[in-house]
Coordinates of C-alpha atoms in Angstrom, one line a residue:
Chain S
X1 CA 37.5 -48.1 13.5
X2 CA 34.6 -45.7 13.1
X3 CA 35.0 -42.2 14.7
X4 CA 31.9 -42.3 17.2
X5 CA 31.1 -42.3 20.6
X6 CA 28.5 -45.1 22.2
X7 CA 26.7 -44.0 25.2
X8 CA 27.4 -46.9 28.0
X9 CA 25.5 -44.9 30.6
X10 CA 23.8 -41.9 30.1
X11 CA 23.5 -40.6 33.8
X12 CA 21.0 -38.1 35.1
X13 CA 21.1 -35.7 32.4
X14 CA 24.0 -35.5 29.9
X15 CA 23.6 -33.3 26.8
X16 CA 25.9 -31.9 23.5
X17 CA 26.7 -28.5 24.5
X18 CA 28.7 -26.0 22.2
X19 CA 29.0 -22.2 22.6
X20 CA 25.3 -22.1 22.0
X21 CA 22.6 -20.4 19.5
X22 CA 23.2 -16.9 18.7
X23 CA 20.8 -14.3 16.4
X24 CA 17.6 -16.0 17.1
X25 CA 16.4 -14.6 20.4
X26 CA 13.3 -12.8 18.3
X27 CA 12.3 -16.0 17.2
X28 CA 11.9 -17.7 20.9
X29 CA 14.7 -19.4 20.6
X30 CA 17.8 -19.5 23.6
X31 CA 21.2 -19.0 23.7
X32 CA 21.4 -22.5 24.7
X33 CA 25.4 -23.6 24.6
X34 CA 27.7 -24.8 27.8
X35 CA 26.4 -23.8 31.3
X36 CA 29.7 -23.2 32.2
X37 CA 31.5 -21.9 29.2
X38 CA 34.7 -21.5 30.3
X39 CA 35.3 -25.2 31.3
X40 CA 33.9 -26.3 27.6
X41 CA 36.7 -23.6 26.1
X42 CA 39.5 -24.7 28.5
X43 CA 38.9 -28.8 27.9
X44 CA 38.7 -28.1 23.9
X45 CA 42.0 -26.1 24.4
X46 CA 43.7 -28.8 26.0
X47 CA 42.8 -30.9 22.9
X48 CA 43.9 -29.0 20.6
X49 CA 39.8 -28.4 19.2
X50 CA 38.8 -24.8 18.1
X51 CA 37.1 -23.7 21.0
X52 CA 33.3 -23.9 20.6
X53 CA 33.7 -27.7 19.3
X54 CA 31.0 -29.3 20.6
X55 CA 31.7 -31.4 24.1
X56 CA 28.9 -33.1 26.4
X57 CA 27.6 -31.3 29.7
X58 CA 26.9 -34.4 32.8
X59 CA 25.0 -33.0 35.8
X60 CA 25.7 -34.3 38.5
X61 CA 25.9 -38.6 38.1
X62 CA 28.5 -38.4 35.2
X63 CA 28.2 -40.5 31.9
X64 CA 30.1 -43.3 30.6
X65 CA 31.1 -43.4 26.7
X66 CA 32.8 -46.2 24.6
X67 CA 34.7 -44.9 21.6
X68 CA 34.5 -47.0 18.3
X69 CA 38.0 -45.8 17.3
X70 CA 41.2 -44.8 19.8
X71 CA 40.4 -41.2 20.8
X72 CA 41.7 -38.5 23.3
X73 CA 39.8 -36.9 26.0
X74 CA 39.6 -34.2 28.5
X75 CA 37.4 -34.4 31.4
X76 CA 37.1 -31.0 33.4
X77 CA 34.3 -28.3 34.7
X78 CA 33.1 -30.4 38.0
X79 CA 35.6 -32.8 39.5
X80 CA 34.9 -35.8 39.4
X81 CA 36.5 -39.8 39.2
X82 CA 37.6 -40.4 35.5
X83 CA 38.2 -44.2 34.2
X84 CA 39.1 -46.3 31.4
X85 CA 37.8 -49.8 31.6
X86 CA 38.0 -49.3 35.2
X87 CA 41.8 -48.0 35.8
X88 CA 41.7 -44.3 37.3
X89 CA 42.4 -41.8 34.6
X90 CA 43.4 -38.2 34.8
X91 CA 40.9 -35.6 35.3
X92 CA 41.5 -31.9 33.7
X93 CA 44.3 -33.3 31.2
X94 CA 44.0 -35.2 28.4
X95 CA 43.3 -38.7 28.0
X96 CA 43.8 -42.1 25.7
X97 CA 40.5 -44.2 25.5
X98 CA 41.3 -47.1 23.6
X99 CA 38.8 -48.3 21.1
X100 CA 36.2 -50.6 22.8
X101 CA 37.5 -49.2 26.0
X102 CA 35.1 -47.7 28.6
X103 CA 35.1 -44.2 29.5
X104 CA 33.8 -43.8 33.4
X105 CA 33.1 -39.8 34.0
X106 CA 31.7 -40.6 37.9
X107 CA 29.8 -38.5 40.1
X108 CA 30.9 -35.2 40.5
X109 CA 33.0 -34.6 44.3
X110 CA 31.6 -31.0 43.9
X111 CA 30.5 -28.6 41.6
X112 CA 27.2 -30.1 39.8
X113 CA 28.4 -30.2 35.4
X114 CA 31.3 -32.2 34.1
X115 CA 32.6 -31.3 30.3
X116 CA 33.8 -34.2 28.6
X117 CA 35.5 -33.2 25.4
X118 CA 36.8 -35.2 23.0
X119 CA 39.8 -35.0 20.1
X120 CA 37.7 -33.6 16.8
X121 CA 34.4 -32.8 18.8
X122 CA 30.9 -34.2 18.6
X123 CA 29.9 -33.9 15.2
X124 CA 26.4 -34.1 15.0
X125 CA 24.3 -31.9 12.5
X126 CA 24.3 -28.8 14.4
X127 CA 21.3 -26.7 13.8
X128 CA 20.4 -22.9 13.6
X129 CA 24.3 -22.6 13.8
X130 CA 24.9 -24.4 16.8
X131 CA 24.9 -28.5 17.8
X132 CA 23.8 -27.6 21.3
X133 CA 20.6 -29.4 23.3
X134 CA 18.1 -26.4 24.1
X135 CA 16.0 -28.1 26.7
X136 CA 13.4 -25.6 26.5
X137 CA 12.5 -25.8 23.5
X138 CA 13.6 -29.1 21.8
X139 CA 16.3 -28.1 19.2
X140 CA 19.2 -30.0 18.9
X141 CA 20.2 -32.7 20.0
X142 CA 18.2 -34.7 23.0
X143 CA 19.2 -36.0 25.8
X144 CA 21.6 -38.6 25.2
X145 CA 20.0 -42.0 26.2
X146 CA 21.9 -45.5 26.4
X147 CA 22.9 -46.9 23.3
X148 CA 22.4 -43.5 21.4
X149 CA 25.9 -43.1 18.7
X150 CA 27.4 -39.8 18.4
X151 CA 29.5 -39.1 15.1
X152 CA 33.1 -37.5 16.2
X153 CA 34.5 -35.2 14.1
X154 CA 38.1 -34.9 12.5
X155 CA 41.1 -33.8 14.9
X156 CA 42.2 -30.7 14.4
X157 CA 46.2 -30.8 12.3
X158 CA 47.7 -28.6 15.2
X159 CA 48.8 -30.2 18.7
X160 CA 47.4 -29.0 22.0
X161 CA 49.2 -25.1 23.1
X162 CA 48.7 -26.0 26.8
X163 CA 48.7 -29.2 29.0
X164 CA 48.2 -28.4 32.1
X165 CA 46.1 -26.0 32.7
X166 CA 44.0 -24.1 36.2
X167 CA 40.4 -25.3 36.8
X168 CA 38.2 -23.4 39.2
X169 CA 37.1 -24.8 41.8
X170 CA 33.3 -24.7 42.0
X171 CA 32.1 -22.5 44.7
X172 CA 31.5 -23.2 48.1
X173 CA 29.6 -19.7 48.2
X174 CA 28.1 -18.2 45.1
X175 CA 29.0 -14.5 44.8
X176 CA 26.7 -12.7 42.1
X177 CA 27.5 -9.1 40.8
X178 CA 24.5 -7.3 39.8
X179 CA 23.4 -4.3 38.2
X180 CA 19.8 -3.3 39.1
X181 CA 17.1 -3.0 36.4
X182 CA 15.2 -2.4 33.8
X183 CA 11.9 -3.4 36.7
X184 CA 13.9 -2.6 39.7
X185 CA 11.0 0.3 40.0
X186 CA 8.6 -2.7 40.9
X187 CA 9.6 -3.7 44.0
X188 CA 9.9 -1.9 47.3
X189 CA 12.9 -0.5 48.7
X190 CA 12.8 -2.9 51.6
X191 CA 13.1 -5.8 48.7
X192 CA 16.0 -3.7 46.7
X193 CA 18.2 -3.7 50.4
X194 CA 17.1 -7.5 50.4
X195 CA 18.1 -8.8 47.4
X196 CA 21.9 -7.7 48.1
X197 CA 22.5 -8.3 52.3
X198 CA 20.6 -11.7 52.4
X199 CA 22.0 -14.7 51.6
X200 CA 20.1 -17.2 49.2
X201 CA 20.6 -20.3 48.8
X202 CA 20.6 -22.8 45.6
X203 CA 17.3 -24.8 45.1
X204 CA 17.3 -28.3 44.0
X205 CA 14.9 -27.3 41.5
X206 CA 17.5 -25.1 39.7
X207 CA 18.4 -26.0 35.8
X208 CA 20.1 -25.3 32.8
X209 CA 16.9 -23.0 32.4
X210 CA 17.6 -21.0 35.9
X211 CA 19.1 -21.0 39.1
X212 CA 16.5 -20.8 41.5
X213 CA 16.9 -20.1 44.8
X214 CA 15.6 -19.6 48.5
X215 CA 15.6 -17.7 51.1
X216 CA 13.6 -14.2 51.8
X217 CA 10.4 -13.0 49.2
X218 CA 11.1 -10.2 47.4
X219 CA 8.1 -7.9 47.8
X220 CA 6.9 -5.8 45.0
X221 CA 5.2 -2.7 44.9
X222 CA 2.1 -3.5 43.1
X223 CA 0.2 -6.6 42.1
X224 CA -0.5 -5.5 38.2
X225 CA 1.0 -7.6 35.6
X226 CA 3.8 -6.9 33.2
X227 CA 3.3 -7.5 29.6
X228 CA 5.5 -10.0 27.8
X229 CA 9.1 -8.7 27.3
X230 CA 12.5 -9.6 25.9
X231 CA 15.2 -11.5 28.9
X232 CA 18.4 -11.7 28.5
X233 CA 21.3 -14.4 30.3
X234 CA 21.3 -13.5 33.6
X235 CA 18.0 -12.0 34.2
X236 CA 17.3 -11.8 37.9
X237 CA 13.4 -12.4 37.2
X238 CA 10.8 -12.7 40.6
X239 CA 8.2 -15.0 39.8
X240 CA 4.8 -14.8 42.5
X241 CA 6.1 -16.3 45.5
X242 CA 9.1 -13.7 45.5
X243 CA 12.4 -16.2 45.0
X244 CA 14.7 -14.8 42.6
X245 CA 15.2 -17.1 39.9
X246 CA 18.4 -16.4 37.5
X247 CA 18.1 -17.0 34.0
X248 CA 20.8 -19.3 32.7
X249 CA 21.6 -20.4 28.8
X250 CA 18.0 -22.0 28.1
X251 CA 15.8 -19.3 29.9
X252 CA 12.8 -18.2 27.7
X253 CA 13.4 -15.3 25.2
X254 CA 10.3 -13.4 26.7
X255 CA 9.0 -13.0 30.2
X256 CA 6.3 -12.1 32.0
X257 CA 7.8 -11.8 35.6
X258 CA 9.9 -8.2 36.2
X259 CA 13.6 -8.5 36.1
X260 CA 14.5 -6.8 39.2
X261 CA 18.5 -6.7 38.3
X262 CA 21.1 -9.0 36.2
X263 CA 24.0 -10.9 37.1
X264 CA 27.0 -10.3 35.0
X265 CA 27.8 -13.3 32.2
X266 CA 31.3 -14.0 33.7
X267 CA 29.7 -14.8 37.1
X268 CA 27.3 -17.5 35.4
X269 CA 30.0 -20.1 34.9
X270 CA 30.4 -20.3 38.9
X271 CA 26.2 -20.5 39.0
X272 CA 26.1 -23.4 37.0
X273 CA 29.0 -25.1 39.4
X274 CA 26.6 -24.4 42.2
X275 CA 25.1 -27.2 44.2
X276 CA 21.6 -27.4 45.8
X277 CA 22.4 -25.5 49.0
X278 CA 24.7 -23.4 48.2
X279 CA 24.6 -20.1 49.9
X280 CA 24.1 -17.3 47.1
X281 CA 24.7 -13.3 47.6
X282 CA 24.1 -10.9 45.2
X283 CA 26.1 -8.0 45.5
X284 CA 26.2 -4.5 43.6
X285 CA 28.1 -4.5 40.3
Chain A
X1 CA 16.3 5.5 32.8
X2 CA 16.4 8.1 29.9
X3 CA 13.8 9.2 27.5
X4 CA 11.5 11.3 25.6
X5 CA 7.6 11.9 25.5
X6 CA 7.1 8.4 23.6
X7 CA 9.6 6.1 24.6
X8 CA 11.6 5.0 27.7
X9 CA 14.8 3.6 27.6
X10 CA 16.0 0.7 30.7
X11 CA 19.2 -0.8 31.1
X12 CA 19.3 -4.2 31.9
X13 CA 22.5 -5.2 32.9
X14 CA 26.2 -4.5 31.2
X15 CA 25.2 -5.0 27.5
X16 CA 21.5 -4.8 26.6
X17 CA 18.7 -1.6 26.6
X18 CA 14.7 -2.3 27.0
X19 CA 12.9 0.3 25.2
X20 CA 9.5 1.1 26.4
X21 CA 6.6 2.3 24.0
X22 CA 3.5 3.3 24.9
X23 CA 1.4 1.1 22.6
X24 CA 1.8 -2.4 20.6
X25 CA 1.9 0.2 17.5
X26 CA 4.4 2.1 18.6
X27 CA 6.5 -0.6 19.7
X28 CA 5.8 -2.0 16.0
X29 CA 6.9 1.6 14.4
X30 CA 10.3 1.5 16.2
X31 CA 11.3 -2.2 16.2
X32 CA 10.9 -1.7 12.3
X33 CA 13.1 1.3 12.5
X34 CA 16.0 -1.2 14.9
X35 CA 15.9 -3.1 11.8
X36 CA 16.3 -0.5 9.1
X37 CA 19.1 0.8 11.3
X38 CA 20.2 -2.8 11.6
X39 CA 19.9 -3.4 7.9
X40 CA 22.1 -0.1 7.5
X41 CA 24.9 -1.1 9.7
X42 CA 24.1 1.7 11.8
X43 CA 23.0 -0.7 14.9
X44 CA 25.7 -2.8 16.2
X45 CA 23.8 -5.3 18.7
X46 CA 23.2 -8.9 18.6
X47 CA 19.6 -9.8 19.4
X48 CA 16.9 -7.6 18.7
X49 CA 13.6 -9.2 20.4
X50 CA 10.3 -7.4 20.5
X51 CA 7.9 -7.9 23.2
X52 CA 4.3 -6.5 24.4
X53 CA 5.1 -2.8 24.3
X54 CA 9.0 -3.0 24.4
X55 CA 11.8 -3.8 22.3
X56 CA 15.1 -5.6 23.6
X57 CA 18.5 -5.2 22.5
X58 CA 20.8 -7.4 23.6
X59 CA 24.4 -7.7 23.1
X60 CA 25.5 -4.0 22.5
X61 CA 28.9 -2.6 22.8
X62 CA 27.7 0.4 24.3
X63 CA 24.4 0.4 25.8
X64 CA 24.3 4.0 28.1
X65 CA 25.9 5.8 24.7
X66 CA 23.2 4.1 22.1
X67 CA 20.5 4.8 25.0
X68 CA 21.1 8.5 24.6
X69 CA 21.1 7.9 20.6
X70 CA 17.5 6.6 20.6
X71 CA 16.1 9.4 22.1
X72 CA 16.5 11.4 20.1
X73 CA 15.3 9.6 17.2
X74 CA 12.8 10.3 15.2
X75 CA 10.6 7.0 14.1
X76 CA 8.3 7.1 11.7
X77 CA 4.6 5.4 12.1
X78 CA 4.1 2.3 10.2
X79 CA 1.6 2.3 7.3
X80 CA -0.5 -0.7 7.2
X81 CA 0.6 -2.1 4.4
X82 CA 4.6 -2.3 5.2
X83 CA 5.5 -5.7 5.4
X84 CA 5.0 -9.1 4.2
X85 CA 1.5 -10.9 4.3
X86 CA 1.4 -14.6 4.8
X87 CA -1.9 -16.5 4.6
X88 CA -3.1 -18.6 7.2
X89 CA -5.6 -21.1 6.4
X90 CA -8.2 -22.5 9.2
X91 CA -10.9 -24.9 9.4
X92 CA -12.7 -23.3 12.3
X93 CA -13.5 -26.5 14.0
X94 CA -12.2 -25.6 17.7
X95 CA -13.3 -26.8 21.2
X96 CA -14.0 -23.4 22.5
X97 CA -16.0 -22.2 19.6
X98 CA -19.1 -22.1 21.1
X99 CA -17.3 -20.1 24.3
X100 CA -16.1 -18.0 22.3
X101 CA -19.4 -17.3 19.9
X102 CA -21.3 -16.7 23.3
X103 CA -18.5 -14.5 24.8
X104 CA -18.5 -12.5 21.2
X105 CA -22.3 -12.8 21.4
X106 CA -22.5 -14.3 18.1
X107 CA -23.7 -17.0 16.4
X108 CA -20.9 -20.4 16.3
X109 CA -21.3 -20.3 12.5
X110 CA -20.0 -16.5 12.5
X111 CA -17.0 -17.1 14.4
X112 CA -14.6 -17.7 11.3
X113 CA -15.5 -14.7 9.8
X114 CA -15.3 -12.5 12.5
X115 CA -11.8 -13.7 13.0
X116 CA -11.1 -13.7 9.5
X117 CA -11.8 -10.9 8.4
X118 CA -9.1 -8.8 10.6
X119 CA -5.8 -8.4 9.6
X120 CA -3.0 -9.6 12.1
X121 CA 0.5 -8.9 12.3
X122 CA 2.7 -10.5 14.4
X123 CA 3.8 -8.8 17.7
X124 CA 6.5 -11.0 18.9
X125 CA 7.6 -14.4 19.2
X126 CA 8.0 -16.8 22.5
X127 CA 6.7 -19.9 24.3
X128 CA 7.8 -22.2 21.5
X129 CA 9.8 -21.4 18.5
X130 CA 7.8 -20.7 15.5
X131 CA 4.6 -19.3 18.1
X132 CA 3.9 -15.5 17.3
X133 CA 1.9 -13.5 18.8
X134 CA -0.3 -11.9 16.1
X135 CA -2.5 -8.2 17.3
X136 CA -5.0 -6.8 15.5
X137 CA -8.5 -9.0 17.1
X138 CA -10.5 -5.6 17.6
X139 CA -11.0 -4.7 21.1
X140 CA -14.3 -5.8 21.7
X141 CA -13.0 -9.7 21.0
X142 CA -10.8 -10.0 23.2
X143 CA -11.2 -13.1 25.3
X144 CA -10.1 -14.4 28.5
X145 CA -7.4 -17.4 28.6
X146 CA -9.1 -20.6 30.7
X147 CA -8.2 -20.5 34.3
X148 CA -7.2 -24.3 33.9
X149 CA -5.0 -24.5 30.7
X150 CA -5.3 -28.1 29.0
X151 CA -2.4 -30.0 29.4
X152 CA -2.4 -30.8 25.6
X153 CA -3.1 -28.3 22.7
X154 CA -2.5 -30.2 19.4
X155 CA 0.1 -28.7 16.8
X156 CA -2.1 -26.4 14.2
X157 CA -4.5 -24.6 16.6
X158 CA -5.9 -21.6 16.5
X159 CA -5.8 -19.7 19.8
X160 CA -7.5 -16.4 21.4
X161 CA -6.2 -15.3 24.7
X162 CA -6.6 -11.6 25.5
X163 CA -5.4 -9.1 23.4
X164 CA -3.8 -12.2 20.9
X165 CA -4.4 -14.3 18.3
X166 CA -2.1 -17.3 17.2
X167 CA -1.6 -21.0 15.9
X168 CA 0.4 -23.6 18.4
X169 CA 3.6 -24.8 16.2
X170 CA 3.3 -28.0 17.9
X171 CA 1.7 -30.2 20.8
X172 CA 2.3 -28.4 23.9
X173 CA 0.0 -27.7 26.9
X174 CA -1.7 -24.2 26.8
X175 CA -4.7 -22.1 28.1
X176 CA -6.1 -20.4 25.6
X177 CA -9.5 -20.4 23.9
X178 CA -9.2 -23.2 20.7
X179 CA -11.1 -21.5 17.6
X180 CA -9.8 -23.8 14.9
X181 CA -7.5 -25.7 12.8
X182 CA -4.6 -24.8 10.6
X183 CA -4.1 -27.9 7.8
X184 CA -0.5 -27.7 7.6
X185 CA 1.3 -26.6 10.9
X186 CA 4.7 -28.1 9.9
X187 CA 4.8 -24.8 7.8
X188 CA 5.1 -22.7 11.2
X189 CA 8.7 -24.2 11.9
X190 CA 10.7 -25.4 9.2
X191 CA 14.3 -26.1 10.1
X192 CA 14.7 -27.0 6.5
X193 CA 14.1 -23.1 5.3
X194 CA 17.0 -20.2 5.7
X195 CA 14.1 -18.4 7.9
X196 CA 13.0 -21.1 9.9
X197 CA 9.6 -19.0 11.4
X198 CA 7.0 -18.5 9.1
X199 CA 5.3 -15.7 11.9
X200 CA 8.4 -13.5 12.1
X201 CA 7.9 -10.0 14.2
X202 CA 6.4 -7.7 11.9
X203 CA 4.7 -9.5 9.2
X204 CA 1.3 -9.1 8.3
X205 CA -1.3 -12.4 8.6
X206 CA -4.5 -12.8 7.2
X207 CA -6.3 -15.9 8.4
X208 CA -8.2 -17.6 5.4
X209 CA -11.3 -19.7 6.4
X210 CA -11.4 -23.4 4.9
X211 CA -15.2 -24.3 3.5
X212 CA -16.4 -27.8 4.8
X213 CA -15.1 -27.5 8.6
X214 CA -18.6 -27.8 10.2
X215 CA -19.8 -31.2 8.4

C-alpha cells in the first residue's frame, strides 16, 4: 500500500512536468514546466490537486504506470486510448486504478503530449523550486525509464470543483500571433512579409526545446553575428539556414541567432499539440 | 525602439524589454543598476538575464511604460572593485596550451600567469548552468574557438574563446581553446547551496595558479 507509481512502459519520451522553474533565467537555467500548460492545470483541477502539482508529459507513444496503492487519475492534453489492466477507461475525467492494476495511456489519435495526473501529484524532490525535467540542461528529474518508482504525494482534503470539463482539440493548423522584434531590423523586408503570408509547417525535429519548422528561408540583411543575448518563451529565433524555430519551455536562456518576432505564451499550448506536418502561420499580434 | 545616446531599448514580445549597451562595461554598469532597482522594489519583472552587450527583462507588467522609464535614467559606472571576488584555482595543464602560448607568442610555461594575473568578472551565464562567461582577458589575448569543437570537454576546464574566459561545470562537448584545470569543479554548481552558481553575473574572479601542474 505504498503511495508510488511503477513505470510499466516508459514510451518514447515521458517526463515529470510541473509549472516549470521560475527566477533563474540569469543563471542558464529554463523555464522548463508543461508544454502545454493549460492541459497539466485542467487534469490537476479535475482531481482536486493545486494546480501546478506535478503530472507526467508522454509524447507521442504514451506510457503505462502501475500504482502501488489504489489511486485516481486524469488522463487529458492529446487524446488518446486510456486502460486499466486492459478494460477501456475514460479519457479527460477522472479515473480508479486499482493497486497492482495497469494504467495503459496509448498512442496519441492526435495532438503529440498526453498529461497524466494523478490524485496528490508526483512527489519527487523538486529542485530550484520546481519538480520539472529540463532536458536541456539536466535538472530534475530524467526521463522516466522502465522500472523507475515515483513517490505520490498526499491527496488534497477538498473534492474535485469540476468533472467534466472542455479539452481543446489539438490543431489541425497552427495559428501563431506575433509581435515583431527586438532583431526584426536584421532581416529584409521581403523576409518580414514572409514570415506572416507563408505557411510553415511542423518539423519532425521539433521538441520540448523548440518547434521547428519548414517551409521558405528567412533572409537576413547582413551576414555579421550577434552577440549572446537573453530569449524569452516564444522567441521566433532564425538559425543559418533561415527556418524559424520557436522557442518552447526548455529553449536556452541566451542566444546567438536574432529573434525576428515572438509568439504570444497563450498560443504555445496549441504548438506543443502540433504534429510533424502541421501547417503553421504566423500572423500579426 | 526607444532610447538615448547610450542605450537602446527593444521589445520583444508582450511582456519583456532587451536593453542595448554599447559596451560589455556598460552593459555591466546598468544590469547592476536593474538590480539595485530590483533590490528596491522599484523593478517589478521576473527574470533579469544579462547577455554580450544587452540586458533582458522578462516578465514585466508593463514593458512600453518601463521602456520610457529607463531612458531616462541615469546609471552610474561601476568601480572596479564593486562586487564580490571568488578565487578560482587552476593547474594550467590544458591540451591547447601550447596553441595558445604560440597564438599569445609566449613561452607554454608563461601561460598561467598571463591568464592569471587579469582580473575577470563574470558577463553572463548560458550553455550549461553554472557556465559564466568571465571578460576582462586584455584585448591582445583573445583567441579564436577551434573550427571543430571536441565532442567531450571534461568538467573543471579552463577555456579561452574570443573575447571570454571560463571553466566547463561539467562534461559537455565544446570548442574552445583548453588552458587548464580547476581541482574542484563540483564547486561551480551546487544544488546543495541557496545560490546554486558560484560564477553569478557580476562577480569579480581572480584565477589562482596551482604550483606542480607541469611535472
Amino acid at each position: 500500500m505504498t503511495a508510488t507509481l511503477t513505470v510499466v512502459r516508459p514510451g518514447a519520451l515521458t517526463t515529470v512536468q510541473d509549472t516549470g522553474r521560475r527566477g533563474h533565467a540569469h543563471l542558464g537555467v529554463p523555464r522548463s514546466g508543461a508544454l502545454d500548460a493549460p492541459a497539466l492545470v485542467l487534469a490537476n483541477r479535475l482531481l482536486g490537486n493545486a494546480p501546478d502539482a506535478a503530472a507526467l508529459e508522454t509524447t507521442l507513444t504514451g506510457c503505462a504506470l502501475r500504482p502501488g496503492r489504489t489511486v485516481t487519475v486524469v488522463v487529458g492534453g492529446a487524446p488518446c486510448p486510456v486502460s486499466v489492466d486492459g478494460r477501456a477507461a475514460a479519457w479527460g475525467a477522472p479515473v480508479r486504478v486499482p493497486a497492482g492494476a495497469v494504467l495503459d495511456v496509448g498512442a496519441v489519435t492526435a495532438g503529440v503530449r498526453s498529461y497524466v495526473a494523478v490524485l496528490g501529484g508526483i512527489a519527487v524532490a523538486p529542485v530550484l523550486g520546481s519538480r520539472s525535467a529540463d532536458l536541456l540542461s539536466g535538472l530534475g528529474p530524467a526521463p522516466l525509464r522502465a522500472g523507475d518508482v515515483l513517490p505520490l504525494g498526499a491527496a488534497a482534503p477538498q473534492p474535485p470543483r469540476t468533472d467534466l470539463a472542455p479539452w481543446p482539440a489539438p490543431p489541425a493548423e497552427l495559428t501563431l500571433p506575433l509581435r515583431l522584434g527586438p532583431r526584426a531590423d536584421w532581416f529584409t523586408a521581403a523576409a518580414l512579409r514572409t514570415l506572416t503570408s507563408a505557411t510553415y509547417r511542423v518539423s519532425q525535429h521539433s521538441n520540448r526545446i523548440g518547434l521547428r519548422t519548414e517551409g521558405p528561408p528567412l533572409e537576413r540583411v547582413s551576414g555579421g553575428e550577434l552577440p549572446s543575448e537573453g530569449m524569452v518563451l516564444g522567441a521566433v529565433q532564425v538559425p543559418p539556414d533561415g527556418r524559424p524555430v520557436v522557442f518552447l519551455h526548455d529553449h536556452p536562456t541566451t542566444g546567438g541567432y536574432p529573434v525576428i518576432g515572438v509568439v504570444a505564451e497563450p498560443a504555445l499550448a496549441a504548438a506543443a499539440q502540433a504534429a510533424a506536418g502541421t501547417p503553421v502561420r504566423f500572423t500579426p499580434g | 525602439m526607444t532610447g538615448n545616446r547610450l542605450l537602446t531599448v527593444r521589445l520583444a514580445g508582450r511582456h519583456a524589454l532587451l536593453v542595448e549597451l554599447p559596451d560589455a562595461e556598460r552593459t555591466g554598469a546598468f544590469h547592476a543598476e536593474l538590480l539595485r532597482r530590483r533590490a528596491a522594489g522599484t523593478l517589478p519583472v521576473e527574470e533579469i538575464v544579462p547577455g554580450a552587450r544587452t540586458v533582458l527583462l522578462d516578465g514585466v507588467p508593463r514593458p512600453a511604460e518601463l521602456a520610457r522609464r529607463i531612458a531616462d535614467w541615469a546609471v552610474p559606472a561601476r568601480t572596479a572593485d564593486d562586487g564580490e571576488v571568488v578565487e578560482i584555482p587552476v593547474r594550467y595543464d590544458g591540451p591547447d596550451l601550447a596553441r595558445v602560448a604560440d597564438l599569445w607568442q609566449v613561452g607554454v610555461d608563461e601561460v598561467g600567469a598571463r591568464h592569471s594575473c587579469a582580473t575577470y568578472r563574470v558577463a553572463f551565464c548560458g550553455f550549461a548552468p553554472g557556465f559564466g562567461y568571465l571578460t576582462g582577458l586584455p584585448a591582445e589575448l583573445h583567441v579564436p574557438r577551434h573550427d571543430t569543437p571536441r565532442t567531450r570537454v571534461p568538467a573543471g576546464a579552463v577555456a579561452l574563446a574570443g573575447p571570454y574566459s571560463a571553466v566547463y561545470p561539467r562534461a559537455t562537448p565544446g570548442g574552445w581553446q583548453l588552458i587548464g584545470t580547476m581541482p574542484d569543479p563540483t564547486r561551480l554548481w551546487d544544488l546543495t547551496r541557496d545560490e546554486p552558481a558560484l560564477l553569478t553575473p557580476g562577480t569579480r574572479v581572480r584565477f589562482v595558479a596551482e604550483g606542480g601542474g607541469t611535472a
